Amino acid sequence: ATVIITPKFVNGEKYKTIYILHGYSGNPDRTYKQDIPDLVTKSQKYKTIYVLPNGNFNSWYVDSPVDKTSQYQTFIGKELVDYIDANYPTIQNSKSRGILGWSMGGYGATNIGITYQNTFSIVGSSCGALDFNRFGESFHNYQVDKVLGEFASLSKQYLTFDKTKEMQSSNQFYIFDCGTEDAQMIAMNRDFHKLLTNEKIKHLYIESPGAHDTEYWSKALSNQLVLFENYFNNAKM
């Protein structure tokens, strides 16, 4: 089930939306109780609707070529957006719609965001699992193979580092952050930042002390939500 957090609606007003994708083994309830605890307050303060889809523990938010029942990219990028826009007073414009996630959800938000360039104008990843090429055993341990099949036969469309062409031609803004003690993710995030810089793709990259844990991403995600608001406000001008 998807959790939807809204401000108190005022008649005639329309609201921005941010889709927030949880990490591996997470769920939407944990997101607002533990991972970003004051989402209800933030929703009211920023006049923003937060949409928390359930990534089903280990879906990796992909359209799985292996499991036809697991089509998360299309579900979140298309079906869920259409549903939210039809049923809630949203500003139906990419300039007021963003997508954000951490860890597995950082991978998901990046890929879904880039795929649906006309839907989301800002894309954020916190300590994102961005490079399957470096996963090694983790590819199997985190069940990526269950949704994408064997690593050896992995199609390029699932590799974040192969998406720079689409990123160059998009009119999107990207934010990536990672904790300096996040042994598994820091090198791939640094290298992605270098790649984007070399390719002249506009983005913001932030590193700060922290490991791959709730303490780090709670702070990082709160900071990103402020940056999303700044972006939305400037985009309107």
XYZ file of N, CA and C in Angstrom, residues 41-141:
303
model
N 4.727 17.225 9.624
C 5.011 18.656 9.858
C 5.553 19.308 8.589
N 6.476 18.615 7.943
C 7.082 19.162 6.713
C 6.017 19.374 5.633
N 5.110 18.414 5.510
C 4.060 18.504 4.501
C 3.248 19.789 4.674
N 2.909 20.091 5.921
C 2.130 21.291 6.221
C 2.964 22.547 5.959
N 4.211 22.525 6.442
C 5.089 23.697 6.328
C 5.378 24.052 4.867
N 5.652 23.020 4.059
C 6.042 23.255 2.664
C 4.872 23.197 1.686
N 3.665 22.920 2.221
C 2.483 22.793 1.345
C 2.754 21.778 0.231
N 3.243 20.614 0.645
C 3.640 19.579 -0.314
C 3.017 18.245 0.074
N 2.580 17.505 -0.929
C 2.065 16.150 -0.716
C 3.231 15.178 -0.878
N 3.438 14.324 0.117
C 4.485 13.308 0.030
C 3.827 11.956 -0.268
N 4.312 11.314 -1.318
C 3.757 10.026 -1.736
C 4.809 8.957 -1.470
N 4.472 7.990 -0.613
C 5.430 6.961 -0.184
C 4.980 5.592 -0.701
N 5.436 5.207 -1.893
C 5.042 3.903 -2.422
C 5.755 2.782 -1.673
N 5.174 1.611 -1.692
C 5.813 0.456 -1.075
C 6.673 -0.260 -2.123
N 7.987 -0.271 -1.903
C 8.904 -0.933 -2.834
C 9.038 -2.417 -2.560
N 8.111 -2.929 -1.732
C 7.997 -4.375 -1.554
C 9.304 -5.046 -1.140
N 10.007 -4.436 -0.143
C 11.214 -5.021 0.457
C 12.418 -4.988 -0.477
N 12.295 -5.630 -1.668
C 13.480 -5.797 -2.513
C 13.168 -5.739 -4.005
N 12.234 -4.853 -4.402
C 11.841 -4.786 -5.822
C 12.891 -4.082 -6.678
N 13.732 -3.269 -6.043
C 14.697 -2.409 -6.745
C 14.003 -1.410 -7.681
N 12.693 -1.296 -7.542
C 11.918 -0.286 -8.280
C 12.102 -0.375 -9.793
N 12.301 -1.576 -10.297
C 12.494 -1.740 -11.744
C 11.262 -2.396 -12.374
N 11.182 -2.277 -13.687
C 10.254 -3.110 -14.447
C 11.009 -4.405 -14.704
N 10.672 -5.427 -13.958
C 11.460 -6.660 -14.008
C 11.216 -7.447 -15.289
N 12.306 -7.806 -15.998
C 12.148 -8.664 -17.172
C 11.901 -10.128 -16.759
N 12.169 -10.424 -15.479
C 12.090 -11.797 -14.974
C 10.715 -12.064 -14.366
N 10.229 -11.084 -13.584
C 8.972 -11.251 -12.867
C 7.972 -10.217 -13.364
N 7.066 -10.658 -14.219
C 6.137 -9.720 -14.866
C 5.184 -9.037 -13.880
N 5.080 -9.569 -12.642
C 4.203 -8.924 -11.657
C 4.934 -7.775 -10.962
N 6.232 -7.648 -11.207
C 7.027 -6.627 -10.525
C 7.438 -5.527 -11.505
N 6.520 -4.606 -11.762
C 6.758 -3.539 -12.752
C 6.706 -2.179 -12.039
N 7.672 -1.965 -11.169
C 7.631 -0.795 -10.282
C 7.934 0.515 -10.982
N 8.788 0.464 -12.005
C 9.134 1.711 -12.692
C 7.885 2.311 -13.330
N 7.137 1.489 -14.044
C 5.903 1.960 -14.683
C 4.854 2.321 -13.634
N 4.771 1.503 -12.570
C 3.781 1.776 -11.523
C 4.009 3.161 -10.904
N 5.262 3.449 -10.506
C 5.522 4.715 -9.814
C 5.583 5.891 -10.795
N 6.312 5.723 -11.891
C 6.526 6.833 -12.818
C 5.298 7.224 -13.614
N 4.386 6.282 -13.797
C 3.225 6.564 -14.645
C 1.899 6.364 -13.908
N 1.629 5.115 -13.473
C 0.302 4.802 -12.917
C 0.015 5.556 -11.621
N 1.010 5.577 -10.724
C 0.795 6.228 -9.427
C 0.661 7.742 -9.594
N 1.504 8.330 -10.442
C 1.413 9.776 -10.695
C 0.036 10.118 -11.266
N -0.418 9.323 -12.230
C -1.742 9.573 -12.815
C -2.839 9.482 -11.750
N -2.713 8.475 -10.878
C -3.716 8.276 -9.825
C -3.725 9.457 -8.846
N -2.533 9.855 -8.385
C -2.432 10.971 -7.420
C -2.976 12.257 -8.049
N -2.598 12.508 -9.304
C -3.067 13.731 -9.966
C -4.586 13.724 -10.182
N -5.154 12.534 -10.354
C -6.611 12.447 -10.574
C -7.389 12.598 -9.267
N -6.750 12.239 -8.143
C -7.504 12.161 -6.886
C -7.123 13.187 -5.816
N -6.060 13.943 -6.061
C -5.602 14.939 -5.081
C -5.400 16.282 -5.783
N -5.500 17.381 -5.009
C -5.351 18.708 -5.638
C -3.872 19.045 -5.886
N -3.291 18.407 -6.888
C -1.864 18.604 -7.173
C -1.667 19.657 -8.263
N -0.475 20.258 -8.262
C -0.077 21.103 -9.397
C 0.398 20.126 -10.471
N -0.327 20.024 -11.562
C -0.034 18.979 -12.546
C 0.980 19.465 -13.566
N 2.200 19.602 -13.065
C 3.272 20.152 -13.876
C 4.573 19.601 -13.303
N 5.470 19.157 -14.178
C 6.722 18.553 -13.690
C 7.511 19.512 -12.808
N 7.349 20.823 -13.034
C 8.106 21.815 -12.255
C 7.748 21.784 -10.770
N 6.623 21.132 -10.450
C 6.208 21.026 -9.048
C 6.138 19.569 -8.609
N 6.900 18.707 -9.306
C 6.867 17.283 -8.970
C 8.283 16.728 -8.937
N 8.639 16.093 -7.810
C 9.989 15.535 -7.672
C 9.960 14.097 -7.182
N 11.120 13.439 -7.278
C 11.241 12.056 -6.794
C 12.569 11.914 -6.061
N 12.523 11.182 -4.948
C 13.657 11.126 -4.035
C 13.705 9.737 -3.396
N 14.897 9.235 -3.119
C 14.978 7.957 -2.417
C 16.354 7.746 -1.826
N 16.471 6.736 -0.980
C 17.782 6.439 -0.400
C 18.112 4.968 -0.566
N 19.404 4.677 -0.671
C 19.909 3.318 -0.826
C 19.263 2.668 -2.061
N 18.533 1.564 -1.897
C 17.830 0.962 -3.035
C 16.902 2.002 -3.680
N 16.284 2.837 -2.851
C 15.382 3.877 -3.362
C 16.106 5.002 -4.084
N 17.400 5.197 -3.752
C 18.205 6.177 -4.486
C 18.421 5.695 -5.909
N 18.683 4.405 -6.029
C 18.775 3.789 -7.357
C 17.438 3.938 -8.083
N 16.352 3.602 -7.374
C 15.014 3.660 -7.981
C 14.625 5.056 -8.425
N 14.840 6.043 -7.547
C 14.452 7.428 -7.865
C 15.239 7.942 -9.063
N 16.535 7.610 -9.112
C 17.382 8.079 -10.211
C 16.888 7.508 -11.539
N 16.657 6.207 -11.577
C 16.254 5.579 -12.832
C 14.841 5.957 -13.257
N 13.924 5.984 -12.296
C 12.546 6.360 -12.637
C 12.513 7.829 -13.046
N 13.240 8.665 -12.296
C 13.278 10.100 -12.611
C 13.787 10.368 -14.010
N 14.898 9.705 -14.368
C 15.497 9.923 -15.689
C 14.591 9.369 -16.793
N 13.933 8.249 -16.518
C 13.036 7.643 -17.516
C 11.826 8.535 -17.773
N 11.312 9.145 -16.703
C 10.120 9.996 -16.832
C 10.510 11.470 -16.688
N 11.272 11.944 -17.664
C 11.803 13.318 -17.602
C 10.721 14.379 -17.657
N 9.608 14.064 -18.296
C 8.555 15.075 -18.404
C 7.618 15.045 -17.206
N 7.864 14.099 -16.305
C 7.017 13.955 -15.122
C 7.658 14.590 -13.897
N 8.971 14.372 -13.740
C 9.700 14.881 -12.572
C 10.765 15.882 -13.021
N 10.813 17.043 -12.363
C 11.840 18.017 -12.749
C 13.054 17.951 -11.835
N 12.897 17.344 -10.660
C 14.023 17.244 -9.735
C 14.091 15.818 -9.188
N 15.313 15.289 -9.133
C 15.545 13.890 -8.782
C 16.629 13.851 -7.709
N 16.351 13.156 -6.599
C 17.337 13.107 -5.523
C 17.661 11.690 -5.079
N 18.935 11.468 -4.775
C 19.368 10.167 -4.257
C 20.258 10.399 -3.044
N 19.939 9.710 -1.950
C 20.771 9.772 -0.753
C 21.415 8.397 -0.548
N 22.720 8.369 -0.399
C 23.509 7.123 -0.266
C 22.990 6.037 -1.207
N 22.777 6.419 -2.466
C 22.153 5.528 -3.441
C 23.056 4.385 -3.884
N 22.418 3.226 -4.122
C 23.122 2.050 -4.651
C 23.166 2.197 -6.168
N 24.092 3.020 -6.660
C 24.006 3.499 -8.041
C 24.698 2.619 -9.078
N 25.566 1.706 -8.649
C 26.373 1.000 -9.645
C 26.415 -0.505 -9.433
N 25.564 -1.216 -10.163
C 25.535 -2.682 -10.040
C 26.866 -3.316 -10.439
N 27.647 -2.623 -11.264
C 28.947 -3.157 -11.669
C 29.855 -3.401 -10.469
N 29.591 -2.703 -9.357
C 30.453 -2.861 -8.188
C 29.820 -3.689 -7.091
N 28.665 -4.224 -7.367
C 27.949 -4.926 -6.305
C 28.608 -6.238 -5.903
N 29.186 -6.931 -6.883
C 29.773 -8.228 -6.561
C 28.722 -9.143 -5.938
N 29.066 -9.718 -4.799
C 28.158 -10.644 -4.097
C 26.821 -9.997 -3.720
N 26.861 -8.694 -3.488
C 25.635 -8.005 -3.066
C 24.526 -8.127 -4.105
N 24.911 -8.291 -5.364
C 23.910 -8.430 -6.434
C 22.982 -9.603 -6.121
N 23.578 -10.637 -5.567
C 22.831 -11.822 -5.176
C 22.258 -11.658 -3.756
N 23.078 -11.145 -2.838
C 22.658 -11.020 -1.427
C 21.462 -10.087 -1.245
